[in-house]
Tab-separated table of C-alpha atoms in Angstrom:
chain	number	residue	atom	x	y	z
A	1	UNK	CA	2.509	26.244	-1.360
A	2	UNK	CA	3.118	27.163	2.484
A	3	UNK	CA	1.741	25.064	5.318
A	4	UNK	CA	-1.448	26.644	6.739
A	5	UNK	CA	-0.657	24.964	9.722
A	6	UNK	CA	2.865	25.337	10.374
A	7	UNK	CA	2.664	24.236	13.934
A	8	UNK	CA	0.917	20.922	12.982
A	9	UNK	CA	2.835	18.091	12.285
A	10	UNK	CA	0.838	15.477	10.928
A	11	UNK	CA	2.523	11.946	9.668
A	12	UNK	CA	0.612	9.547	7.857
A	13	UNK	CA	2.478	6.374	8.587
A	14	UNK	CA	1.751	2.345	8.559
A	15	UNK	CA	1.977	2.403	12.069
A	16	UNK	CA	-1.379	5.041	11.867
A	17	UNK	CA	-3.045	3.060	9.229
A	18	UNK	CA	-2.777	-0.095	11.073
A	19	UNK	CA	-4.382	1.957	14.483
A	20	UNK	CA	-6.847	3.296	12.338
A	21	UNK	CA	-8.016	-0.276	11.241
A	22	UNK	CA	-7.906	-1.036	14.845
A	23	UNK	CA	-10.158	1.350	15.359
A	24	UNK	CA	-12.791	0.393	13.428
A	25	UNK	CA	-13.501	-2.474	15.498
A	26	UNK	CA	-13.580	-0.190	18.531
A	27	UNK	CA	-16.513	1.608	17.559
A	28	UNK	CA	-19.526	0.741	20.033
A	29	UNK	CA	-22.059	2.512	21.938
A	30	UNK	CA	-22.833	5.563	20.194
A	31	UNK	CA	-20.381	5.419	17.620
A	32	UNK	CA	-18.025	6.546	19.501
A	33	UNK	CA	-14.631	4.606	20.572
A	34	UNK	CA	-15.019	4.872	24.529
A	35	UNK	CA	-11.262	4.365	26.119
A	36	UNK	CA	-12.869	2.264	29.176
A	37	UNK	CA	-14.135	-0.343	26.654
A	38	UNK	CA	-11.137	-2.315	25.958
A	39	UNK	CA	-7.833	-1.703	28.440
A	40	UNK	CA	-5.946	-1.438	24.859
A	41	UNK	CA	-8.142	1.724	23.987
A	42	UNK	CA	-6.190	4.337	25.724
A	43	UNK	CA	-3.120	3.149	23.810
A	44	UNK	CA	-4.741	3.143	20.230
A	45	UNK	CA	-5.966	6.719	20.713
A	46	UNK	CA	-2.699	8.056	21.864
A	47	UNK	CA	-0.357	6.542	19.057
A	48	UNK	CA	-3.441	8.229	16.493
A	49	UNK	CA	-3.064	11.747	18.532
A	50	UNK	CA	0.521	11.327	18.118
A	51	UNK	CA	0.581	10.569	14.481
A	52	UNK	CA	-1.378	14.371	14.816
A	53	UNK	CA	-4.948	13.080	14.025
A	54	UNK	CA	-8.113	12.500	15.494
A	55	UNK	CA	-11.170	10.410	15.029
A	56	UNK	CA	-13.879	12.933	14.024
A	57	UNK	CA	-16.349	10.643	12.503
A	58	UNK	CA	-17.436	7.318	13.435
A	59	UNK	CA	-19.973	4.395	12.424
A	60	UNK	CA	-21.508	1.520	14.739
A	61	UNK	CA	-23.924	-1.447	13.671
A	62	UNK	CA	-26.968	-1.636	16.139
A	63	UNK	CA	-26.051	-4.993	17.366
A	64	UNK	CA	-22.560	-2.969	18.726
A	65	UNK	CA	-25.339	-0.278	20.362
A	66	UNK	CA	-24.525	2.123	17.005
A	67	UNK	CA	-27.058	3.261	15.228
A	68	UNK	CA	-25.499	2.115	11.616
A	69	UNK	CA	-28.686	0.528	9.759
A	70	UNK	CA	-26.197	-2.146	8.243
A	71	UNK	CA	-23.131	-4.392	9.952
A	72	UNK	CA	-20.771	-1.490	8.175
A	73	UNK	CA	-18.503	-0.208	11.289
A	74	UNK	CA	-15.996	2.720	9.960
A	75	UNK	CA	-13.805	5.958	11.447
A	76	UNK	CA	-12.549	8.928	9.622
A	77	UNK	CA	-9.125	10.083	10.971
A	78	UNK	CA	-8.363	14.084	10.256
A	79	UNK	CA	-4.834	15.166	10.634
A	80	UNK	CA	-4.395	18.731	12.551
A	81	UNK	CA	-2.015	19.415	9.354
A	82	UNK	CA	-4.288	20.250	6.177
A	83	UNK	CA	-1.635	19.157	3.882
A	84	UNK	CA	-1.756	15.767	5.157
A	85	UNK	CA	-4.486	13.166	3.793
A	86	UNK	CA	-7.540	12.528	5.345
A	87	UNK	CA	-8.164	8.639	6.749
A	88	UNK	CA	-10.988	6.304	6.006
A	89	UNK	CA	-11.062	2.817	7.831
A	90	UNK	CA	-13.493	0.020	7.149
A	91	UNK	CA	-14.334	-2.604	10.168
A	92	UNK	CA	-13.047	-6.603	9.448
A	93	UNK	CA	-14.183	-9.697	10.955
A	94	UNK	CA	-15.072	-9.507	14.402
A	95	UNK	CA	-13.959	-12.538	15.846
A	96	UNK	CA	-11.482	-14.890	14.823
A	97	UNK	CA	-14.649	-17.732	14.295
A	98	UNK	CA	-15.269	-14.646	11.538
A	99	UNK	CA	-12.440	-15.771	9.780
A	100	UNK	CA	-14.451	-18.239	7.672
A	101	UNK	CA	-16.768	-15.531	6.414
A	102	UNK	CA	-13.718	-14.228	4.725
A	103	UNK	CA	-12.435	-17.150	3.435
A	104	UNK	CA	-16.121	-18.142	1.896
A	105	UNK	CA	-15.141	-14.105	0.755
A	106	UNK	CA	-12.302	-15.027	-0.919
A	107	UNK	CA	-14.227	-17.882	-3.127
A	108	UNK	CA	-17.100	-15.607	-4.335
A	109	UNK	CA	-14.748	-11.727	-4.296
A	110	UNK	CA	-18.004	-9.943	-2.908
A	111	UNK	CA	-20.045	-8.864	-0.103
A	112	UNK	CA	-23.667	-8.292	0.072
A	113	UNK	CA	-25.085	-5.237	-1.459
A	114	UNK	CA	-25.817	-3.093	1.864
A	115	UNK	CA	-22.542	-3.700	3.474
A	116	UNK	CA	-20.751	-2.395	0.056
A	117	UNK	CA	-23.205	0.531	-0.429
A	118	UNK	CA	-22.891	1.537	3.354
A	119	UNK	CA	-19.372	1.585	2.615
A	120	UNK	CA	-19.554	3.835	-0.328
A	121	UNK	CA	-21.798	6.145	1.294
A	122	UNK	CA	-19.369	6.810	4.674
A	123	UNK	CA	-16.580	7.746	1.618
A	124	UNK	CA	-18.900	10.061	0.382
A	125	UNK	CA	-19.730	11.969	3.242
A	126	UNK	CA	-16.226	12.366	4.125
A	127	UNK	CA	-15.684	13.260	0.266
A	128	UNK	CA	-18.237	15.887	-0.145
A	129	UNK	CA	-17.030	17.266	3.091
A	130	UNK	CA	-13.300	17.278	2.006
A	131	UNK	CA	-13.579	17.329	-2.262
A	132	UNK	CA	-9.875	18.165	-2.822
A	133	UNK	CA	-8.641	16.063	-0.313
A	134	UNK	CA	-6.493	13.297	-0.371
A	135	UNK	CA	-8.228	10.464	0.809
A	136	UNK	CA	-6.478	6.879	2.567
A	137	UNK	CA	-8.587	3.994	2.769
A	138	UNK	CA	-7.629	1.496	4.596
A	139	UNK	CA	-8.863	-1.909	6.807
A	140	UNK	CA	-8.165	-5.246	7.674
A	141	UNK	CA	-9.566	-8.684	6.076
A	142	UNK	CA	-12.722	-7.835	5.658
A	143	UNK	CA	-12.582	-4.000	5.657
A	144	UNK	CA	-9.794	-4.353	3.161
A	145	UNK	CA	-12.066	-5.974	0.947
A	146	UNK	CA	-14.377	-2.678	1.744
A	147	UNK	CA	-11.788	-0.330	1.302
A	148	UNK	CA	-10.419	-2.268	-2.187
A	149	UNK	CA	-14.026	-1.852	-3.342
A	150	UNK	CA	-14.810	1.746	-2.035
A	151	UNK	CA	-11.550	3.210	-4.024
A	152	UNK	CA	-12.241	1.323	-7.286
A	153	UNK	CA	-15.734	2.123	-7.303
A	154	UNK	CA	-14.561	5.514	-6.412
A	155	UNK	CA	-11.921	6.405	-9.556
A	156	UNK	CA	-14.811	4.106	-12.030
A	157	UNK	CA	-17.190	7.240	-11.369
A	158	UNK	CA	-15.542	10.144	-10.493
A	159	UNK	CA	-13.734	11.056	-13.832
A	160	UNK	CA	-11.904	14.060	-12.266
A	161	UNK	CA	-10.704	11.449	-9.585
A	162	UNK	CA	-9.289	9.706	-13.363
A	163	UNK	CA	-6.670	12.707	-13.696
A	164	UNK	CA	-6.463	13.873	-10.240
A	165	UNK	CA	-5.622	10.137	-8.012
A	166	UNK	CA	-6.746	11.842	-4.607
A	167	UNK	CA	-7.671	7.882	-3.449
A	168	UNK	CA	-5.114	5.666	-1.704
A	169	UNK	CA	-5.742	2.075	-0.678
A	170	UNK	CA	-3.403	0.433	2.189
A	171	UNK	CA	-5.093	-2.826	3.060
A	172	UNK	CA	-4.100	-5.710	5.830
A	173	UNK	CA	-4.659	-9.213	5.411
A	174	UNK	CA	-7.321	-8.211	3.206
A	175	UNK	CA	-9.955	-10.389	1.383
A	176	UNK	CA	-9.879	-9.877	-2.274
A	177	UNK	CA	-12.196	-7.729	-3.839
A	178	UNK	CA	-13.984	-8.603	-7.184
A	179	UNK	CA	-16.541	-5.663	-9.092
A	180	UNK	CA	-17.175	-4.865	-12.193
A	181	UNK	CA	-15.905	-1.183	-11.630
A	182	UNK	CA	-12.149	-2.738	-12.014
A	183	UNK	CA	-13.421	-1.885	-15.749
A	184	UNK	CA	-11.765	1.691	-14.606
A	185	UNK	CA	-8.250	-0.213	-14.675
A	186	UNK	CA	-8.130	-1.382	-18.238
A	187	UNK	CA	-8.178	2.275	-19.494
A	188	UNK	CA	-6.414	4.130	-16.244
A	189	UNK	CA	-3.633	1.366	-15.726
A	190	UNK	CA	-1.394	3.657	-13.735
A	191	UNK	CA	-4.352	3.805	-10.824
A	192	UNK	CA	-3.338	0.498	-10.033
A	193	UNK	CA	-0.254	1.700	-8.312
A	194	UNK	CA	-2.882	3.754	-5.356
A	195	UNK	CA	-3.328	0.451	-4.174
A	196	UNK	CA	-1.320	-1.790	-1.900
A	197	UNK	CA	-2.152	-4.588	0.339
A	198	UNK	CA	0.247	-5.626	3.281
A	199	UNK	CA	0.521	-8.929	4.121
A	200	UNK	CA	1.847	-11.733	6.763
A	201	UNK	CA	3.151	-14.777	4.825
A	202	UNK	CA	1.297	-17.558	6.821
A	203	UNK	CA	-2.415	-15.619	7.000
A	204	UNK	CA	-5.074	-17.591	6.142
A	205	UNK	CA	-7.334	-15.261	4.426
A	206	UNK	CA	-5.043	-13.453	2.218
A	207	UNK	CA	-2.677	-15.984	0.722
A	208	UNK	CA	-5.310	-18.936	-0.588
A	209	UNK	CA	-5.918	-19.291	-4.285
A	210	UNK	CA	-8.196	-17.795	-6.829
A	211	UNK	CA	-7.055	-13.770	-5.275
A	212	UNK	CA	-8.218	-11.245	-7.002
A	213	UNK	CA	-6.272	-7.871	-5.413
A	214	UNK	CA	-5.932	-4.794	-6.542
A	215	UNK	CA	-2.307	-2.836	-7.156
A	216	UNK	CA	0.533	-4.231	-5.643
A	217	UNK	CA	0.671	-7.239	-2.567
A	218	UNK	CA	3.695	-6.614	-0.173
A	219	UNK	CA	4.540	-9.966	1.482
A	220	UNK	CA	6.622	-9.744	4.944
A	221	UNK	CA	7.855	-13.319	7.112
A	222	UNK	CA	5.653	-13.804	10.520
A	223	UNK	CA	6.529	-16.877	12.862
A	224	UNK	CA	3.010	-16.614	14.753
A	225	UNK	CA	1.268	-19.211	12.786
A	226	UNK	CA	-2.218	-19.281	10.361
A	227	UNK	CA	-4.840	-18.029	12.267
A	228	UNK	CA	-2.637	-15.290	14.511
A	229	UNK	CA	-1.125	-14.139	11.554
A	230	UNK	CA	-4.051	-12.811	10.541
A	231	UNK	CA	-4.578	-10.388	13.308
A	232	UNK	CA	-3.914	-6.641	13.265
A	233	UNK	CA	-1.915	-7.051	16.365
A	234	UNK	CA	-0.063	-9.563	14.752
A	235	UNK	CA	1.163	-7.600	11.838
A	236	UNK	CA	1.920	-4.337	14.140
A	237	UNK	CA	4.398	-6.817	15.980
A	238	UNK	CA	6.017	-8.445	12.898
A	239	UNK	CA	6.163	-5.639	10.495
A	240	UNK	CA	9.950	-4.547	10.487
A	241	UNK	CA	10.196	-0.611	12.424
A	242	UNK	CA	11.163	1.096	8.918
A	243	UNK	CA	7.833	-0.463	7.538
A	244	UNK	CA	5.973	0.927	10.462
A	245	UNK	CA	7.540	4.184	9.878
A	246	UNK	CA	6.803	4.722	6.306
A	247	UNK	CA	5.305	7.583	5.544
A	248	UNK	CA	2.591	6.267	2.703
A	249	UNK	CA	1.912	10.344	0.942
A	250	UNK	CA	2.115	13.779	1.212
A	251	UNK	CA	0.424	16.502	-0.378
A	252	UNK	CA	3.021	17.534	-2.979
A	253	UNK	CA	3.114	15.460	-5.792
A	254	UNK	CA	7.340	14.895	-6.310
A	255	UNK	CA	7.053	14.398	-2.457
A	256	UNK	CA	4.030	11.397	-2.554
A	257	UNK	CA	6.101	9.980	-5.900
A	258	UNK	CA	9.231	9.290	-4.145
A	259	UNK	CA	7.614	7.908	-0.946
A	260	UNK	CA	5.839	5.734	-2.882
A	261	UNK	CA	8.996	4.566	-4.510
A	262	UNK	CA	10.728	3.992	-1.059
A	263	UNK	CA	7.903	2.000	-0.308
A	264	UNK	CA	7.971	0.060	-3.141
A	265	UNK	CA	11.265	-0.974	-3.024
A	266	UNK	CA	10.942	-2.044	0.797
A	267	UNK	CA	7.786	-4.065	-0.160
A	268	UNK	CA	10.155	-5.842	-2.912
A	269	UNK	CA	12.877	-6.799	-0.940
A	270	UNK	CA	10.430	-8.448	1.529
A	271	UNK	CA	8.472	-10.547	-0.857
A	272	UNK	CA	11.052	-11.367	-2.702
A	273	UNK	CA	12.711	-13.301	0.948
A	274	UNK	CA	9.201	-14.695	1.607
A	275	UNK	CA	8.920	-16.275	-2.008
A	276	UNK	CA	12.381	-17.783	-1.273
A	277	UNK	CA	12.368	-19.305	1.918
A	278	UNK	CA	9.357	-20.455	1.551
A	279	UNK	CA	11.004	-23.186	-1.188
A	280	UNK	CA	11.722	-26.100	-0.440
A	281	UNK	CA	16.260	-26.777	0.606
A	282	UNK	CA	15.631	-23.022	0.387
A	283	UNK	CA	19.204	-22.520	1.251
A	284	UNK	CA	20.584	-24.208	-1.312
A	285	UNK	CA	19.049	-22.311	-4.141
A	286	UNK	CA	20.158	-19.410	-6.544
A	287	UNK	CA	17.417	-16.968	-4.985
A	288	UNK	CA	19.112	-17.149	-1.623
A	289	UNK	CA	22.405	-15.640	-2.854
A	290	UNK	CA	19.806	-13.007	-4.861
A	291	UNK	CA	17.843	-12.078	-1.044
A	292	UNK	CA	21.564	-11.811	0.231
A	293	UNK	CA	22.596	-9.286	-2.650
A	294	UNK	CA	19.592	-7.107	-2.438
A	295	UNK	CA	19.854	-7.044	1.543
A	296	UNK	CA	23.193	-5.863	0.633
A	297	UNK	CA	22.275	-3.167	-1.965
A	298	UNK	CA	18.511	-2.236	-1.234
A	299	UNK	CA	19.380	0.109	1.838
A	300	UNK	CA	21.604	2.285	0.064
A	301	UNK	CA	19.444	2.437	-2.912
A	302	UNK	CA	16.971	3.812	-0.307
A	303	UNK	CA	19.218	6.361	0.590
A	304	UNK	CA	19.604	7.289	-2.811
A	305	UNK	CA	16.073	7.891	-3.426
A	306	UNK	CA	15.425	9.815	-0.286
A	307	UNK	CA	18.080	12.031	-1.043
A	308	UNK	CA	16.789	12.594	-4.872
A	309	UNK	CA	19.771	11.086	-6.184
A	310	UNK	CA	17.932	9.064	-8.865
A	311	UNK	CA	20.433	8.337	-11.564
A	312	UNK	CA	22.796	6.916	-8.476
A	313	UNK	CA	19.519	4.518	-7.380
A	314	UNK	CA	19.130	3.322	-11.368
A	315	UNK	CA	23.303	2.272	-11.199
A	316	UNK	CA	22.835	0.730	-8.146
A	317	UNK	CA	19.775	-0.912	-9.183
A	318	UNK	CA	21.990	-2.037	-12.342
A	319	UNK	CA	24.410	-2.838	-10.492
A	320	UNK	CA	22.342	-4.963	-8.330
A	321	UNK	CA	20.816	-6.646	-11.571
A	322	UNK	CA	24.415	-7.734	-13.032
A	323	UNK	CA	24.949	-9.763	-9.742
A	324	UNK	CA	21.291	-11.191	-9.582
A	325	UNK	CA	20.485	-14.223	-11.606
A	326	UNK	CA	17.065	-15.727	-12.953
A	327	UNK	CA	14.578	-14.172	-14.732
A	328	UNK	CA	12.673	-13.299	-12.004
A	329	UNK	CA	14.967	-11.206	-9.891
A	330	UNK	CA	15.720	-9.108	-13.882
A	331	UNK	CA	12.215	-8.362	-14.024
A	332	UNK	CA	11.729	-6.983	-10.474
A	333	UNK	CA	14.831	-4.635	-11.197
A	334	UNK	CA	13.508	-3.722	-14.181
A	335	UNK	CA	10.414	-2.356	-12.606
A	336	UNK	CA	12.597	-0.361	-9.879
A	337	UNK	CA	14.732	1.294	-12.301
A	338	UNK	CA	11.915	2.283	-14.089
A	339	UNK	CA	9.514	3.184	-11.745
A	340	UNK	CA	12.970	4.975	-10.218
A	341	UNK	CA	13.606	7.472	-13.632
A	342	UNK	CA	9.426	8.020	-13.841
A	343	UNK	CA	10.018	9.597	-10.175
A	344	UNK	CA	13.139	11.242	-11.327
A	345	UNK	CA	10.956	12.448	-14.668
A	346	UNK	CA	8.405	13.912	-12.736
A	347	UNK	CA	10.450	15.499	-10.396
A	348	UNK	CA	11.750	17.506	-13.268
A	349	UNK	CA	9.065	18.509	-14.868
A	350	UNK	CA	7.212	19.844	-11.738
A	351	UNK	CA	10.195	22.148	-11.401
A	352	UNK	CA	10.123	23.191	-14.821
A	353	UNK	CA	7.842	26.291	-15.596
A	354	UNK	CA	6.262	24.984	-18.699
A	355	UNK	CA	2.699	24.008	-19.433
A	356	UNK	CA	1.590	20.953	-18.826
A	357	UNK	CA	2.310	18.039	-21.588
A	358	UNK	CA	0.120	15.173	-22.614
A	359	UNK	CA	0.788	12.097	-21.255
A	360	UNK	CA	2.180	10.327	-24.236
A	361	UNK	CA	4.694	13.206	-24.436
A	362	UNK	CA	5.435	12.318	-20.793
A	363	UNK	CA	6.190	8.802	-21.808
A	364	UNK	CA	8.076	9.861	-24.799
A	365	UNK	CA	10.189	11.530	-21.969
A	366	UNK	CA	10.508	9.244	-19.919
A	367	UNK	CA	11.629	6.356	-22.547
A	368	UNK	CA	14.378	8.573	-23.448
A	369	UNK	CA	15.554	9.721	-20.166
A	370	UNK	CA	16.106	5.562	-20.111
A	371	UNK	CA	17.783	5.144	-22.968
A	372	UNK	CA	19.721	8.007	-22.279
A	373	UNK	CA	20.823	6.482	-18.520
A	374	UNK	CA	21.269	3.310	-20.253
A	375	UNK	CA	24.188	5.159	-22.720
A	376	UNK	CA	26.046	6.402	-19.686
A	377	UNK	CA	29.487	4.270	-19.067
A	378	UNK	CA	28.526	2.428	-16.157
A	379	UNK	CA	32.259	0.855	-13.800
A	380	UNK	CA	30.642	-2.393	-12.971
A	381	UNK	CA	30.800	-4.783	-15.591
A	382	UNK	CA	27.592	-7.114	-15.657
A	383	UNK	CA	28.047	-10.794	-15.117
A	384	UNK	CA	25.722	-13.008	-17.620
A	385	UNK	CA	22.658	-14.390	-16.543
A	386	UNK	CA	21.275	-17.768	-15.858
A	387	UNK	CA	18.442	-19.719	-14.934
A	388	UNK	CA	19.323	-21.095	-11.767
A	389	UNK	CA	16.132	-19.493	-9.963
A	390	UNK	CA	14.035	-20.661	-13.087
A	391	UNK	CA	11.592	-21.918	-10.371
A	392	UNK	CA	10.328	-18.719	-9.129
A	393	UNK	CA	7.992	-18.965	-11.867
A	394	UNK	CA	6.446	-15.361	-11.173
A	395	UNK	CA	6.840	-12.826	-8.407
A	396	UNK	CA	5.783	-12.549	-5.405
A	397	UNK	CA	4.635	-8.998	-5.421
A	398	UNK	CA	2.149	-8.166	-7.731
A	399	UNK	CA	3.779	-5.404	-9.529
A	400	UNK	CA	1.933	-2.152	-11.502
């Protein structure tokens, strides 16, 4: 399929996300996002016109001189490309005094009825406006507690939505979200990978007990303390550059697999440091020689994937495994190597010009794609495993 608008380059990164979440508290007097408002507001719009979007619909609460008839504040982002996805962002807390709302947020998993209805109604709009779109949702604390809900609520009743994921969650310090339409999950498990939450180790809102978040939870290191942690400023300034500049999807389906992927792997290698060095004599355990191996090995695993190379990524990924120890550390390279040959599976049969197979023949496929990797001589002899990291009693990263 040719670009309609070859001129157009669009890019759907973090970085954009993160602005668009920013702008969602920038909303004021009639719903629009004036630049005099706020001496940062003339910098937000420019990094979203550079990305090649544009804020073409936008929400304000009354008490911010909108005319929203609940507290909902949201913007719709569309890129000049047609290809790229359309963005949905969902307004947090306020005010850092706010903060507490969320954390009484985090105790119960919902938020009254009008603000989540409100909510579903903005996707809607945009959805029956755009209805084979794909569709980011994103927000911070708060709004990623919005945008959690929206997308699940979303793929439980839309059942072409069920075959056809055109929904993507990328959340910030989010509150967790808790509804009955996570149902949707138990019988569409592979939805859970749509959704991903990015967050700064030390926040306050996102890393208390009893979470209940949807997909997987990227952790990445921030020296700014609790409370600034939590801030969408915050996380633009500790998020490493390459996590800024990852591109979340594209419109062609190989294409939005192996970005995914990339991401994934990235999101790994961060949590995976947080969980460690957040230990106690941190340096003197097994998982800091397994951080210092995968810091080693997870860039040119990248490189691998970027390039397509996917039986290279699943040795190096091996090959990675053999020097690893714990159980831990096996079971997150396990999921990479197979989430690697599912990419590599897919790939092939989208450039294969047969009909479409059912998705337990897919599987079948898939399992003996693995075996077959699994046959191949492989150099690098694998060292035996121990327990030495036993204490890592489960990941980090909550992994789908």
């Amino acid at each position: 399929m040719s670009n309609p608008n070859p001129e157009k380059k669009s890019k759907c990164t973090i970085n954009l996300l993160i602005s668009a979440a920013q702008a969602a508290y920038r909303v004021r007097k009639d719903n629009a996002i004036n630049p005099n408002d706020d001496p940062s507001n003339p910098e937000l719009l420019a990094n979203i016109t550079n990305h090649g979007y544009e804020v073409v619909k936008s929400i304000a609460p009354v008490k911010s001189e909108g005319s929203g008839p609940s507290p909902l504040a949201a913007v719709c982002l569309k890129p000049q490309d047609l290809e790229k996805p359309m963005v949905i962002s969902f307004r947090g807390t306020k005010a850092m005094g706010d903060v507490f709302s969320d954390l009484r947020l985090v105790a119960g998993g919902t938020v009254e009825k009008k603000f989540r209805d409100a909510a579903f109604e903005f996707y809607q709009q945009v959805r029956k406006e755009n209805p084979n779109r794909e569709i980011i949702i994103t927000g911070h604390s708060l709004g990623g507690h919005l945008a959690q809900y929206v997308a699940t609520k979303a793929y439980n009743t839309d059942t072409k939505l069920q075959t056809k994921p055109l929904v993507q969650v990328r959340t910030f310090n989010t509150a967790p979200a808790d509804t009955i339409h996570n149902a949707v999950f138990n019988k569409f498990p592979q939805l859970l990978a749509q959704f991903v939450n990015y967050r700064l180790s030390p926040d306050a809102v996102s890393s208390l007990p009893l979470q209940k978040y949807t997909g997987n939870t990227f952790i990445f290191p921030s020296n700014k303390g609790t409370l600034n942690s939590h801030k969408l400023g915050t996380m633009k300034e500790q998020l490493p550059v390459e996590i800024l500049n990852q591109e979340v999807t594209t419109h062609y389906d190989t294409a939005k697999k192996q970005t995914m992927l990339v991401e994934l792997v990235k999101g790994v290698a961060s949590s995976y440091q947080c969980r460690v060095e957040g230990q106690l004599f941190s340096r003197f355990r097994a998982g800091a020689k397994n951080v210092a191996e995968m810091q080693k090995a997870f860039p040119e695993i990248i490189k691998s994937i970027e390039k397509g190379q996917y039986n290279e990524a699943v040795f190096k990924i091996e090959a990675l495994q053999g020097k690893l120890s714990g159980n831990i550390s096996k079971k997150l390279t396990d999921i990479l190597m197979q989430k690697t040959i599912e990419t590599k599976v897919s790939q092939q049969m989208q450039k294969a010009e047969t009909p479409k197979i059912s998705l337990i023949e897919q599987q079948q496929q898939m399992k003996a794609e693995l075996l077959k990797m699994k046959e191949e001589p492989f150099v690098e002899k694998k060292p035996e495993l121990n327990n030495t990291d036993e204490a890592l009693t489960k990941p980090s990263v909550s992994l789908s």
